[in-house]
Structures are given as C-alpha cells and as structure tokens.
CSV table of C-alpha atoms in Angstrom, one decimal:
chain,number,residue,atom,x,y,z
A,1,MET,CA,-2.3,-131.2,-35.3
A,2,PRO,CA,-1.8,-129.6,-31.9
A,3,TYR,CA,0.1,-126.5,-32.2
A,4,ALA,CA,-3.1,-125.8,-34.8
A,5,ILE,CA,-5.2,-126.1,-31.5
A,6,LEU,CA,-2.5,-124.1,-29.7
A,7,ALA,CA,-2.2,-121.7,-31.9
A,8,VAL,CA,-5.9,-121.4,-32.0
A,9,ILE,CA,-6.3,-121.2,-27.9
A,10,VAL,CA,-3.2,-118.4,-27.7
A,11,LEU,CA,-5.5,-116.3,-30.1
A,12,CYS,CA,-8.4,-116.7,-28.2
A,13,LEU,CA,-7.0,-116.3,-25.2
A,14,GLY,CA,-5.7,-113.2,-26.9
A,15,VAL,CA,-8.9,-111.4,-28.5
A,16,LEU,CA,-10.9,-112.0,-24.7
A,17,LEU,CA,-7.7,-110.1,-23.4
A,18,ALA,CA,-7.9,-107.1,-25.8
A,19,ALA,CA,-12.1,-107.1,-25.5
A,20,VAL,CA,-12.0,-107.4,-21.2
A,21,GLY,CA,-8.1,-105.4,-21.1
A,22,PRO,CA,-9.4,-101.9,-20.3
A,23,ARG,CA,-11.7,-102.5,-18.2
A,24,VAL,CA,-10.2,-104.3,-16.0
A,25,LEU,CA,-7.4,-102.2,-15.7
A,26,GLY,CA,-9.1,-98.8,-16.1
A,27,PRO,CA,-8.9,-96.0,-17.6
A,28,ARG,CA,-6.2,-94.7,-15.2
A,29,ALA,CA,-4.0,-97.9,-16.2
A,30,THR,CA,-4.4,-98.1,-19.7
A,31,GLY,CA,-4.0,-93.9,-20.3
A,32,GLU,CA,-7.2,-93.7,-21.4
A,33,ARG,CA,-9.4,-90.6,-20.6
A,34,ALA,CA,-12.2,-91.1,-17.9
A,35,PRO,CA,-15.4,-91.5,-18.4
A,36,ARG,CA,-17.1,-87.6,-17.7
A,37,GLY,CA,-19.1,-88.8,-15.2
A,38,ASP,CA,-16.4,-89.8,-13.0
A,39,LEU,CA,-14.3,-85.7,-14.0
A,40,ALA,CA,-17.9,-84.3,-13.2
A,41,ALA,CA,-17.8,-86.6,-9.2
A,42,GLN,CA,-14.3,-85.4,-9.4
A,43,GLU,CA,-15.3,-81.9,-9.9
A,44,ALA,CA,-17.9,-81.5,-7.3
A,45,ALA,CA,-16.1,-83.2,-4.8
A,46,THR,CA,-13.2,-80.1,-5.7
A,47,MET,CA,-15.7,-77.9,-5.1
A,48,ALA,CA,-17.2,-79.1,-2.0
A,49,GLU,CA,-14.7,-78.8,-0.4
A,50,VAL,CA,-14.2,-75.5,-1.4
A,51,ALA,CA,-17.2,-74.6,-0.1
A,52,ARG,CA,-17.4,-76.5,2.8
A,53,THR,CA,-17.4,-74.1,6.7
A,54,LEU,CA,-14.7,-74.6,9.0
A,55,SER,CA,-15.3,-75.6,12.2
A,56,ARG,CA,-14.1,-73.4,14.8
A,57,GLU,CA,-11.5,-76.3,16.0
A,58,GLU,CA,-9.6,-76.6,12.3
A,59,LEU,CA,-9.4,-73.0,12.2
A,60,ALA,CA,-7.3,-72.8,15.5
A,61,GLN,CA,-5.3,-75.8,14.8
A,62,ARG,CA,-5.3,-73.0,11.8
A,63,LEU,CA,-3.3,-70.4,13.7
A,64,LYS,CA,-1.8,-72.3,16.0
A,65,ALA,CA,0.2,-73.9,12.9
A,66,LEU,CA,0.7,-70.5,11.9
A,67,SER,CA,1.5,-69.1,15.3
A,68,ALA,CA,4.8,-72.1,15.3
A,69,SER,CA,5.7,-71.7,11.5
A,70,PRO,CA,9.2,-70.1,10.7
A,71,ASP,CA,9.0,-66.4,9.9
A,72,PRO,CA,9.2,-65.4,6.7
A,73,VAL,CA,10.6,-64.3,4.2
A,74,LEU,CA,10.2,-60.0,3.7
A,75,GLN,CA,10.4,-58.4,0.5
A,76,ASN,CA,8.6,-54.6,0.9
A,77,GLU,CA,8.3,-53.8,5.0
A,78,ARG,CA,8.7,-50.7,4.7
A,79,GLY,CA,6.5,-49.9,1.2
A,80,ALA,CA,5.7,-47.4,-1.4
A,81,MET,CA,6.4,-43.8,-0.5
A,82,CYS,CA,3.3,-41.7,0.6
A,83,TYR,CA,1.3,-39.7,-1.3
A,84,ARG,CA,-1.0,-36.8,0.2
A,85,ALA,CA,-4.3,-38.1,-1.1
A,86,ALA,CA,-7.9,-35.6,-1.6
A,87,ALA,CA,-9.2,-35.6,2.5
A,88,PRO,CA,-12.3,-37.0,2.3
A,89,PRO,CA,-15.6,-35.5,2.3
A,90,THR,CA,-17.0,-34.9,5.3
A,91,THR,CA,-20.7,-35.9,3.8
A,92,ALA,CA,-21.9,-39.3,2.2
A,93,ASP,CA,-25.8,-41.0,1.1
A,94,TYR,CA,-26.5,-44.0,2.7
A,95,VAL,CA,-29.2,-46.7,0.8
A,96,CYS,CA,-29.6,-49.7,3.2
A,97,PRO,CA,-29.2,-52.7,1.8
A,98,LYS,CA,-32.2,-54.1,4.0
A,99,CYS,CA,-34.8,-51.5,3.9
A,100,GLY,CA,-34.4,-49.1,1.8
A,101,GLN,CA,-34.1,-46.0,3.5
A,102,ARG,CA,-31.9,-43.8,2.3
A,103,THR,CA,-29.3,-42.0,5.4
A,104,HIS,CA,-28.1,-38.8,4.9
A,105,HIS,CA,-24.8,-38.1,7.0
A,106,LYS,CA,-23.1,-35.2,6.9
A,107,ASN,CA,-20.1,-33.1,9.1
A,108,ASP,CA,-19.1,-36.7,10.0
A,109,ARG,CA,-15.4,-36.9,7.9
A,110,ALA,CA,-14.9,-41.4,9.6
A,111,THR,CA,-18.0,-42.5,8.5
A,112,ALA,CA,-18.0,-40.7,5.3
A,113,ARG,CA,-14.9,-42.7,4.7
A,114,LEU,CA,-16.3,-45.3,6.1
A,115,VAL,CA,-19.7,-45.4,3.2
A,116,LEU,CA,-18.1,-44.1,0.4
A,117,ARG,CA,-14.3,-46.5,0.0
A,118,GLU,CA,-14.5,-48.6,3.4
A,119,LEU,CA,-18.1,-50.5,2.9
A,120,PRO,CA,-18.5,-51.3,-0.7
A,121,ALA,CA,-14.7,-52.9,-0.2
A,122,MET,CA,-15.8,-55.1,1.9
A,123,ARG,CA,-19.2,-57.0,0.8
A,124,GLY,CA,-16.8,-57.5,-2.4
A,125,LEU,CA,-13.7,-59.4,0.2
A,126,VAL,CA,-16.5,-60.9,2.8
A,127,LYS,CA,-18.2,-62.5,-0.4
A,128,ALA,CA,-14.7,-63.9,-1.4
A,129,LEU,CA,-13.8,-66.1,2.5
A,130,PRO,CA,-13.5,-69.4,1.7
A,131,GLY,CA,-14.6,-71.9,4.3
A,132,LEU,CA,-16.3,-69.4,6.3
A,133,ASP,CA,-19.9,-68.5,6.5
A,134,ALA,CA,-19.9,-65.5,6.4
A,135,ARG,CA,-21.7,-61.5,5.7
A,136,LEU,CA,-21.8,-57.9,7.0
A,137,ASP,CA,-24.3,-56.8,8.8
A,138,GLU,CA,-24.5,-52.6,7.8
A,139,SER,CA,-27.5,-52.1,10.0
A,140,GLN,CA,-25.3,-49.4,12.1
A,141,PHE,CA,-24.8,-47.0,9.2
A,142,CYS,CA,-29.2,-46.8,8.6
A,143,LYS,CA,-31.3,-44.5,10.3
A,144,GLN,CA,-33.9,-46.9,10.3
A,145,CYS,CA,-32.8,-50.2,11.6
A,146,SER,CA,-30.8,-47.8,14.3
A,147,PRO,CA,-31.8,-44.8,15.2
A,148,GLY,CA,-29.9,-44.6,17.9
A,149,VAL,CA,-26.4,-45.0,16.8
A,150,GLU,CA,-23.6,-42.0,17.0
A,151,ALA,CA,-20.8,-43.5,15.4
A,152,PRO,CA,-21.6,-46.8,12.9
A,153,GLN,CA,-20.1,-49.3,12.1
A,154,ALA,CA,-19.8,-52.8,9.8
A,155,VAL,CA,-19.8,-55.2,12.2
A,156,LEU,CA,-18.5,-59.0,10.8
A,157,VAL,CA,-21.1,-62.5,11.6
A,158,LEU,CA,-19.9,-65.3,11.3
A,159,ARG,CA,-21.8,-69.0,12.3
A,160,PHE,CA,-19.8,-72.2,12.8
A,161,PRO,CA,-20.9,-76.2,12.0
A,162,GLY,CA,-22.4,-77.2,15.9
A,163,VAL,CA,-22.5,-73.4,17.3
A,164,PRO,CA,-25.8,-72.3,17.9
A,165,ASP,CA,-25.4,-68.8,18.2
A,166,GLU,CA,-23.2,-65.7,15.4
A,167,HIS,CA,-19.9,-64.9,16.1
A,168,ARG,CA,-20.2,-60.7,15.3
A,169,VAL,CA,-17.2,-58.1,15.5
A,170,ALA,CA,-18.1,-54.6,15.7
A,171,GLY,CA,-15.9,-52.5,14.0
A,172,VAL,CA,-14.6,-54.4,11.1
A,173,SER,CA,-11.8,-53.0,8.5
A,174,THR,CA,-11.2,-53.7,5.0
A,175,ALA,CA,-7.3,-54.6,6.4
A,176,ASP,CA,-8.7,-57.5,9.0
A,177,LEU,CA,-10.6,-59.1,5.9
A,178,ARG,CA,-7.5,-59.0,3.9
A,179,LEU,CA,-6.3,-60.4,6.8
A,180,LEU,CA,-8.2,-63.4,6.9
A,181,GLN,CA,-8.6,-63.4,3.7
A,182,GLU,CA,-4.6,-64.8,3.6
A,183,PHE,CA,-5.3,-66.9,6.7
A,184,LEU,CA,-7.6,-68.7,4.7
A,185,ALA,CA,-5.0,-69.0,1.6
A,186,GLY,CA,-2.5,-69.8,4.1
A,187,GLU,CA,-0.1,-67.4,3.0
A,188,LYS,CA,2.1,-66.5,6.0
A,189,VAL,CA,3.0,-62.8,4.6
A,190,HIS,CA,0.5,-59.5,5.0
A,191,LYS,CA,0.3,-57.3,2.6
A,192,GLY,CA,-0.3,-54.2,4.3
A,193,GLU,CA,-0.4,-50.1,3.5
A,194,ARG,CA,0.9,-49.4,0.3
A,195,ASP,CA,2.0,-53.5,-0.1
A,196,SER,CA,3.5,-53.3,2.8
A,197,GLU,CA,4.9,-57.0,3.7
A,198,SER,CA,4.5,-58.3,7.3
A,199,ALA,CA,4.7,-62.3,8.6
A,200,LEU,CA,1.0,-63.1,8.9
A,201,LYS,CA,2.0,-64.9,12.2
A,202,ALA,CA,2.8,-60.7,13.5
A,203,HIS,CA,-1.4,-60.8,13.9
A,204,ALA,CA,-2.3,-63.7,15.3
A,205,GLY,CA,-4.0,-62.0,17.6
A,206,ARG,CA,-5.8,-60.0,15.6
A,207,LEU,CA,-7.2,-63.7,14.0
A,208,GLU,CA,-8.2,-64.8,16.6
A,209,GLU,CA,-10.2,-61.7,17.7
A,210,LEU,CA,-11.8,-62.1,14.5
A,211,LEU,CA,-12.6,-65.8,14.4
A,212,GLY,CA,-13.7,-65.9,18.0
A,213,LEU,CA,-10.9,-68.2,19.0
A,214,ARG,CA,-10.9,-66.9,22.4
A,215,THR,CA,-12.4,-69.9,24.4
A,216,VAL,CA,-11.9,-72.7,21.8
A,217,ALA,CA,-9.5,-75.3,23.6
A,218,ARG,CA,-6.5,-75.9,22.0
C-alpha cells in the first residue's frame, strides 16, 4: 500500500513539472521560440539603437579610437587605371526643392558638375548616415533663395543631442560623405577614386571638421 501511494505522488509531481516547467524555465532554456511579442520588442530595440543620434562626445571617442588603431592592410593603394572622361557640360538647370524656382547656371563647368553629378549622389549619401541627424542645404544653387551667391556650394547641416546650434560645413562633396559613412560603419579603410584605398585614420582631420569636433573635450 505505501508503495502505491508513493507511486501516485511521483506521478502527480511529474505531471505538475511537465505543466509548469516551460513557464519557469522560459523559451530559451526549453528550446522553444520566443513569443512574437518578445521578438517584435527585440527588433524594435535594435532599430531604435540604429536610429539613435550619436552625441558629439561619442563621436569624438570613436574618432580618437580610430586614430589610435593599427594601420590597416591595403589591397589597392593606387586604384584602377584612369581613362580620360568626357568633359562635363558648362550649363545646368537647377530646380530648388524648397521654393520650386528653376535656376539656369551657364558658363560654369564646376557648378554644372555639382548640379548634374554631385548633388544627386550627395542626397542619397546624406540619408544613409546612421547615427547622425543630417541634411543637405542646397539653397546656394537657387537664385531665388540665395541671389548674391556667385560660386554655390552644398552645405552639410548636423544637429546633435543637447546642442542648440546646428553645425554647418560648406563645400562638402561626395567624398566627404563617403568618409562619414565609412567612419560611422566602423570601417578602417577608405575607398577613394577608382577604388583606391587608404587608411581611414589618415582622414581623421577632415572627419573632425565635418563633425565639428574641434571644440569637443577629449
């Protein structure tokens, strides 16, 4: 009789553990998949971290670490062979995204190149700068918005958490924005023209100017 009672008790304990065990141990310990709600929360947290705007102090520390890092191994320092490209046009029409005014730039090869080649590429690059609240100010190319400008330039505008004033850098290029993109991605090698390679830390001075870190205490 006592053995029968003991067997019943053991059986009851086994059933109880089978029922509450997964709840106590959790999905990771039991090999079960996490609930969809948990997965969605984890994905949201990851996206929030990617979208988070970096502070100037964080950027300064990253740049300091890059400058102190070992020299990377370069695969293609000279780049591909250069072929003579067709000369860019000397005229270009610019339509201002702010006011809609059309400005005709003529007899200016440098400005035409900016309008036709650089600006379209820079718009995409600015949108792909993770960790930065960045925008491109093109107003100098519009005669309506900037009537007195003779040699228009693209201006990079950055805002940082806790800093009331914008940081503005005039005369930025696609090369500058690629430097920022590589730096924010944690790269050690910079890809230049014709796929040439150089150490990204060799461009630390320009990165410092672009990010406005000269006044940030280290």
